[in-house]
CSV table of C-alpha atoms in Angstrom, one decimal:
chain,number,residue,atom,x,y,z
J,554,MET,CA,-6.7,33.4,88.3
J,555,PHE,CA,-9.0,36.3,88.9
J,556,ALA,CA,-6.1,38.5,90.2
J,557,THR,CA,-4.1,37.7,87.1
J,558,ARG,CA,-6.9,38.4,84.8
J,559,LEU,CA,-7.8,41.7,86.6
J,560,LEU,CA,-4.1,42.8,86.5
J,561,SER,CA,-3.7,42.0,82.9
J,562,GLY,CA,-7.0,43.8,82.1
J,563,ILE,CA,-5.8,47.0,83.9
J,564,ILE,CA,-2.4,46.9,82.1
J,565,LEU,CA,-4.3,46.4,78.7
J,566,VAL,CA,-6.5,49.5,79.5
J,567,VAL,CA,-3.5,51.7,80.4
J,568,LEU,CA,-1.6,50.6,77.3
J,569,ALA,CA,-4.7,51.3,75.1
J,570,VAL,CA,-5.1,54.8,76.6
J,571,LEU,CA,-1.4,55.5,75.9
J,572,ILE,CA,-1.1,54.0,72.5
J,573,VAL,CA,-4.6,55.0,71.1
J,574,GLY,CA,-4.4,58.4,72.8
J,575,THR,CA,-1.1,59.1,71.1
J,576,GLY,CA,-2.2,57.9,67.8
J,577,GLY,CA,-0.1,58.5,64.7
J,578,SER,CA,2.8,56.2,63.8
J,579,MET,CA,2.8,54.6,67.3
J,580,LEU,CA,-0.9,53.4,66.9
J,581,PHE,CA,-0.2,52.3,63.3
J,582,ALA,CA,2.8,50.1,64.3
J,583,VAL,CA,1.1,48.6,67.3
J,584,ASN,CA,-2.0,47.9,65.2
J,585,GLY,CA,0.1,46.2,62.5
J,586,ALA,CA,2.0,44.1,65.1
J,587,ILE,CA,-1.3,43.0,66.8
J,588,SER,CA,-2.7,42.1,63.4
J,589,MET,CA,0.4,40.0,62.5
J,590,VAL,CA,0.3,38.2,66.0
J,591,GLY,CA,-3.5,37.7,65.7
J,592,LEU,CA,-3.1,36.2,62.2
J,593,PHE,CA,-0.4,33.8,63.5
J,594,GLU,CA,-2.7,32.7,66.3
J,595,LEU,CA,-5.6,32.1,63.9
J,596,TYR,CA,-3.4,30.2,61.5
J,597,ARG,CA,-2.0,28.1,64.4
J,598,VAL,CA,-5.6,27.1,65.4
J,599,LEU,CA,-6.3,26.3,61.7
J,600,LYS,CA,-3.0,24.2,61.7
J,601,ILE,CA,-1.5,26.1,58.8
J,602,GLU,CA,0.8,28.6,60.7
J,603,ARG,CA,4.2,27.2,59.4
J,604,THR,CA,3.1,26.5,55.8
J,605,PRO,CA,3.8,28.5,52.7
J,606,LEU,CA,0.0,29.3,52.6
J,607,ALA,CA,0.5,31.2,55.9
J,608,ALA,CA,3.7,32.9,54.6
J,609,ILE,CA,1.6,34.3,51.7
J,610,GLY,CA,-0.9,35.5,54.4
J,611,TYR,CA,1.8,37.1,56.5
J,612,LEU,CA,3.2,38.9,53.4
J,613,ALA,CA,-0.3,40.0,52.5
J,614,CYS,CA,-0.8,41.5,56.0
J,615,GLY,CA,2.5,43.5,55.7
J,616,ALA,CA,1.5,44.6,52.1
J,617,TYR,CA,-1.9,45.7,53.3
J,618,TYR,CA,-0.5,47.8,56.1
J,619,GLY,CA,2.0,49.3,53.6
J,620,LEU,CA,-1.0,50.4,51.5
J,621,ILE,CA,-2.6,52.0,54.4
J,622,TRP,CA,0.6,53.9,55.4
J,623,PHE,CA,1.2,55.2,51.9
J,624,ASP,CA,-2.5,56.0,51.4
J,625,GLY,CA,-2.9,53.4,48.7
J,626,HIS,CA,-6.5,52.4,49.5
J,627,GLU,CA,-7.5,52.2,45.9
J,628,TYR,CA,-5.1,49.2,45.5
J,629,VAL,CA,-6.7,47.0,48.2
J,630,THR,CA,-8.9,45.2,45.7
J,631,LEU,CA,-6.0,44.6,43.5
J,632,MET,CA,-4.0,43.2,46.5
J,633,ALA,CA,-7.0,40.9,47.4
J,634,ILE,CA,-7.0,39.5,43.9
J,635,ALA,CA,-3.2,39.1,43.9
J,636,VAL,CA,-3.3,37.2,47.3
J,637,LEU,CA,-6.1,35.0,46.1
J,638,MET,CA,-4.3,34.2,42.9
J,639,CYS,CA,-1.0,33.4,44.8
J,640,LEU,CA,-2.8,31.1,47.1
J,641,MET,CA,-4.7,29.3,44.2
J,642,SER,CA,-1.5,29.0,42.2
J,643,PHE,CA,0.4,27.4,45.1
J,644,TYR,CA,-2.6,25.1,45.6
J,645,VAL,CA,-2.5,24.0,42.0
J,646,PHE,CA,1.3,23.5,41.6
J,647,THR,CA,1.5,21.4,44.9
J,648,PHE,CA,-1.7,19.5,44.5
J,649,PRO,CA,-2.7,17.4,46.4
J,650,LYS,CA,-0.4,18.4,49.3
J,651,TYR,CA,-2.9,21.0,50.7
J,652,LYS,CA,-6.6,20.9,51.1
J,653,THR,CA,-9.0,23.3,49.7
J,654,GLU,CA,-10.1,24.5,53.2
J,655,GLU,CA,-6.5,25.3,54.0
J,656,VAL,CA,-6.3,27.7,51.0
J,657,THR,CA,-9.5,29.4,52.0
J,658,ALA,CA,-8.4,29.6,55.6
J,659,GLY,CA,-5.3,31.4,54.4
J,660,PHE,CA,-7.3,34.0,52.5
J,661,PHE,CA,-10.0,34.3,55.2
J,662,GLY,CA,-7.3,35.1,57.9
J,663,VAL,CA,-5.9,38.1,56.0
J,664,PHE,CA,-9.3,39.8,55.8
J,665,TYR,CA,-10.8,38.6,59.1
J,666,VAL,CA,-7.8,39.7,61.2
J,667,ALA,CA,-5.5,42.1,59.3
J,668,VAL,CA,-8.0,44.1,57.3
J,669,MET,CA,-10.8,44.4,59.8
J,670,LEU,CA,-8.6,45.1,62.8
J,671,SER,CA,-6.8,47.7,60.8
J,672,TYR,CA,-9.8,50.1,61.0
J,673,LEU,CA,-8.6,51.2,64.5
J,674,TYR,CA,-6.0,53.4,62.7
J,675,PRO,CA,-8.3,55.2,60.1
J,676,VAL,CA,-10.9,55.9,62.9
J,677,ARG,CA,-8.3,57.6,65.0
J,678,GLN,CA,-7.1,59.6,62.0
J,679,MET,CA,-10.7,61.1,61.4
J,680,PRO,CA,-11.3,64.7,62.2
J,681,ASP,CA,-12.9,63.8,65.6
J,682,GLY,CA,-10.9,60.6,65.7
J,683,ARG,CA,-9.3,61.2,69.1
J,684,TYR,CA,-12.8,60.9,70.6
J,685,LEU,CA,-14.5,58.6,68.1
J,686,VAL,CA,-11.9,55.9,68.4
J,687,TRP,CA,-13.0,55.0,71.9
J,688,LEU,CA,-16.5,54.1,70.7
J,689,ILE,CA,-14.7,50.9,69.4
J,690,PHE,CA,-13.8,49.8,72.9
J,691,PHE,CA,-17.1,51.0,74.5
J,692,SER,CA,-19.0,48.7,72.1
J,693,SER,CA,-16.6,45.8,72.4
J,694,TRP,CA,-15.0,45.6,75.8
J,695,GLY,CA,-17.7,47.7,77.4
J,696,CYS,CA,-20.4,45.5,75.9
J,697,ASP,CA,-18.7,42.4,77.2
J,698,THR,CA,-18.7,43.8,80.8
J,699,CYS,CA,-22.4,45.0,80.5
J,700,ALA,CA,-23.5,41.7,79.0
J,701,TYR,CA,-21.8,39.7,81.7
J,702,CYS,CA,-23.4,41.7,84.5
J,703,ALA,CA,-26.9,41.7,82.9
J,704,GLY,CA,-26.6,37.9,82.3
J,705,LYS,CA,-25.6,37.3,85.9
J,706,LEU,CA,-28.6,39.3,87.2
J,707,PHE,CA,-31.3,38.6,84.7
J,708,GLY,CA,-30.1,35.8,82.4
J,709,LYS,CA,-32.7,33.0,81.9
J,710,HIS,CA,-32.9,32.3,78.2
J,711,LYS,CA,-29.9,30.7,76.4
J,712,MET,CA,-28.8,32.5,73.3
J,713,THR,CA,-26.6,30.0,71.7
J,714,PRO,CA,-26.9,26.8,74.0
J,715,ILE,CA,-24.3,24.7,72.1
J,716,LEU,CA,-21.9,27.3,71.0
J,717,SER,CA,-21.7,29.3,74.2
J,718,PRO,CA,-24.0,27.9,77.0
J,719,LYS,CA,-23.4,30.7,79.5
J,720,LYS,CA,-24.5,33.6,77.1
J,721,THR,CA,-28.1,34.7,77.5
J,722,ILE,CA,-30.5,36.8,75.5
J,723,GLU,CA,-30.9,39.0,78.5
J,724,GLY,CA,-27.2,39.4,78.7
J,725,ALA,CA,-27.0,40.3,75.0
J,726,ILE,CA,-29.7,43.0,75.4
J,727,GLY,CA,-28.0,44.4,78.5
J,728,GLY,CA,-24.7,44.5,76.5
J,729,VAL,CA,-26.2,46.6,73.8
J,730,ALA,CA,-28.2,48.8,76.2
J,731,GLY,CA,-25.1,49.3,78.4
J,732,SER,CA,-22.9,50.2,75.4
J,733,ALA,CA,-25.5,52.6,74.2
J,734,ALA,CA,-25.7,54.3,77.5
J,735,LEU,CA,-21.9,54.5,77.7
J,736,GLY,CA,-21.9,56.1,74.3
J,737,TYR,CA,-24.6,58.6,75.1
J,738,VAL,CA,-22.9,59.8,78.4
J,739,TYR,CA,-19.6,59.9,76.5
J,740,GLY,CA,-21.2,62.0,73.7
J,741,MET,CA,-22.8,64.3,76.3
J,742,LEU,CA,-19.5,64.9,78.1
J,743,LEU,CA,-17.6,65.7,75.0
J,744,GLU,CA,-20.3,67.3,72.9
J,745,HIS,CA,-18.5,70.6,72.8
J,746,ARG,CA,-15.4,69.0,71.4
J,747,MET,CA,-16.9,66.8,68.6
J,748,LEU,CA,-17.3,69.5,66.1
J,749,ASP,CA,-17.9,67.3,63.0
J,750,LEU,CA,-20.7,65.3,64.4
J,751,SER,CA,-24.3,66.2,64.2
J,752,ASN,CA,-25.9,65.5,67.5
J,753,PRO,CA,-22.9,63.8,69.2
J,754,CYS,CA,-25.0,62.2,72.0
J,755,MET,CA,-27.3,60.3,69.7
J,756,ALA,CA,-24.6,59.6,67.2
J,757,CYS,CA,-22.3,58.0,69.9
J,758,ALA,CA,-25.2,56.1,71.5
J,759,LEU,CA,-26.4,54.7,68.1
J,760,ALA,CA,-22.9,53.8,67.0
J,761,CYS,CA,-22.2,51.9,70.2
J,762,ALA,CA,-25.5,50.2,70.1
J,763,VAL,CA,-25.2,48.9,66.5
J,764,ALA,CA,-21.5,48.1,67.0
J,765,ALA,CA,-22.2,46.2,70.4
J,766,LEU,CA,-24.8,44.1,68.6
J,767,ILE,CA,-22.3,43.1,65.9
J,768,SER,CA,-19.5,42.7,68.6
J,769,GLN,CA,-21.4,39.8,70.1
J,770,ILE,CA,-21.6,38.1,66.7
J,771,GLY,CA,-17.8,38.5,66.4
J,772,ASP,CA,-17.2,37.2,69.9
J,773,LEU,CA,-19.4,34.1,69.1
J,774,ALA,CA,-17.8,33.5,65.7
J,775,ALA,CA,-14.4,33.4,67.3
J,776,SER,CA,-15.6,31.0,69.9
J,777,GLY,CA,-17.1,28.9,67.1
J,778,ILE,CA,-13.7,28.6,65.4
J,779,LYS,CA,-12.2,27.5,68.7
J,780,ARG,CA,-14.8,24.9,69.3
J,781,CYS,CA,-14.5,23.5,65.8
J,782,TYR,CA,-10.8,23.0,66.3
J,783,GLU,CA,-11.1,22.0,70.0
J,784,VAL,CA,-8.8,24.6,71.5
J,785,LYS,CA,-9.5,26.6,74.7
J,786,ASP,CA,-7.6,29.8,73.8
J,787,TYR,CA,-6.0,31.3,70.7
J,788,GLY,CA,-2.8,31.8,72.6
J,789,LYS,CA,-1.2,32.7,76.0
J,790,LEU,CA,0.3,36.1,75.3
J,791,ILE,CA,-2.0,37.9,77.7
J,792,PRO,CA,-2.1,36.2,81.1
J,793,GLY,CA,-5.6,35.4,82.3
J,794,HIS,CA,-7.1,36.3,78.9
J,795,GLY,CA,-5.4,34.1,76.3
J,796,GLY,CA,-4.1,35.4,73.1
J,797,ILE,CA,-4.6,38.5,71.0
J,798,LEU,CA,-7.7,37.1,69.3
J,799,ASP,CA,-9.2,36.1,72.6
J,800,ARG,CA,-9.1,39.8,73.8
J,801,PHE,CA,-9.6,41.4,70.4
J,802,ASP,CA,-12.2,39.2,68.9
J,803,SER,CA,-15.0,41.7,69.3
J,804,VAL,CA,-12.8,44.7,68.4
J,805,ILE,CA,-12.2,43.1,65.0
J,806,VAL,CA,-15.8,43.6,64.0
J,807,THR,CA,-16.5,46.8,65.9
J,808,ALA,CA,-13.6,48.8,64.4
J,809,PRO,CA,-15.0,48.8,60.8
J,810,ILE,CA,-18.6,49.3,62.0
J,811,VAL,CA,-17.6,52.4,64.0
J,812,TYR,CA,-15.6,53.7,61.0
J,813,TYR,CA,-18.5,53.6,58.5
J,814,LEU,CA,-21.1,54.8,61.1
J,815,ALA,CA,-18.8,57.7,62.0
J,816,LEU,CA,-18.6,58.6,58.2
J,817,PHE,CA,-22.4,58.6,58.1
J,818,PHE,CA,-22.9,60.7,61.1
J,819,VAL,CA,-20.2,63.2,60.0
């Protein structure tokens, strides 16, 4: 199991380097595909994946990425209202076939997976995006690794005993500190290339620290959904890791955080 997980992890890192490094239409297409698969995985756990409510969600996901591609960001709020009205209309005209929580789950999925994960692409498109985009992974996957190591070495106080018994406060602190250190070293190495950031070392360190803190909330929230619906993994697409959401649960929340922090520091 460990060998499978390690091999899958290495392949994921290589693919990330190739796709994110290339950027452009390739990253956009992969970002959209990952969002759609992740949305299906979430809907499957919520038991609505093959309902008309889910179909509205899938269409909304595609429409949202269409707005991004054609630079129609000003219409996102309109799209959100349209999606909500479609879901509510379907709920009304088929009442009482679907429960209220199924309708809210359909709306939640679009924004939790598709919208938040989509920020990978605009971060990469920023002036220093080819460098800033990696802060998303330092503060998510890097935080996971640092938190695991710190928890193993120093962990004594449980952070969320019921939701995730193995996670400790010491591990969480180690994850944030480790991500901040990664960001600082990264900023120091590429300081001469990040021309649009003021003080790249501190900017990268602070961005990674804040995003790492939020990433752990995202990880626990995804775990909470699984526990509520009594499933172990969101899927089996990535051997040893589970589904898309099992691997990208923290990236979902770090991507928008890094985007807005990058705007602030620029």
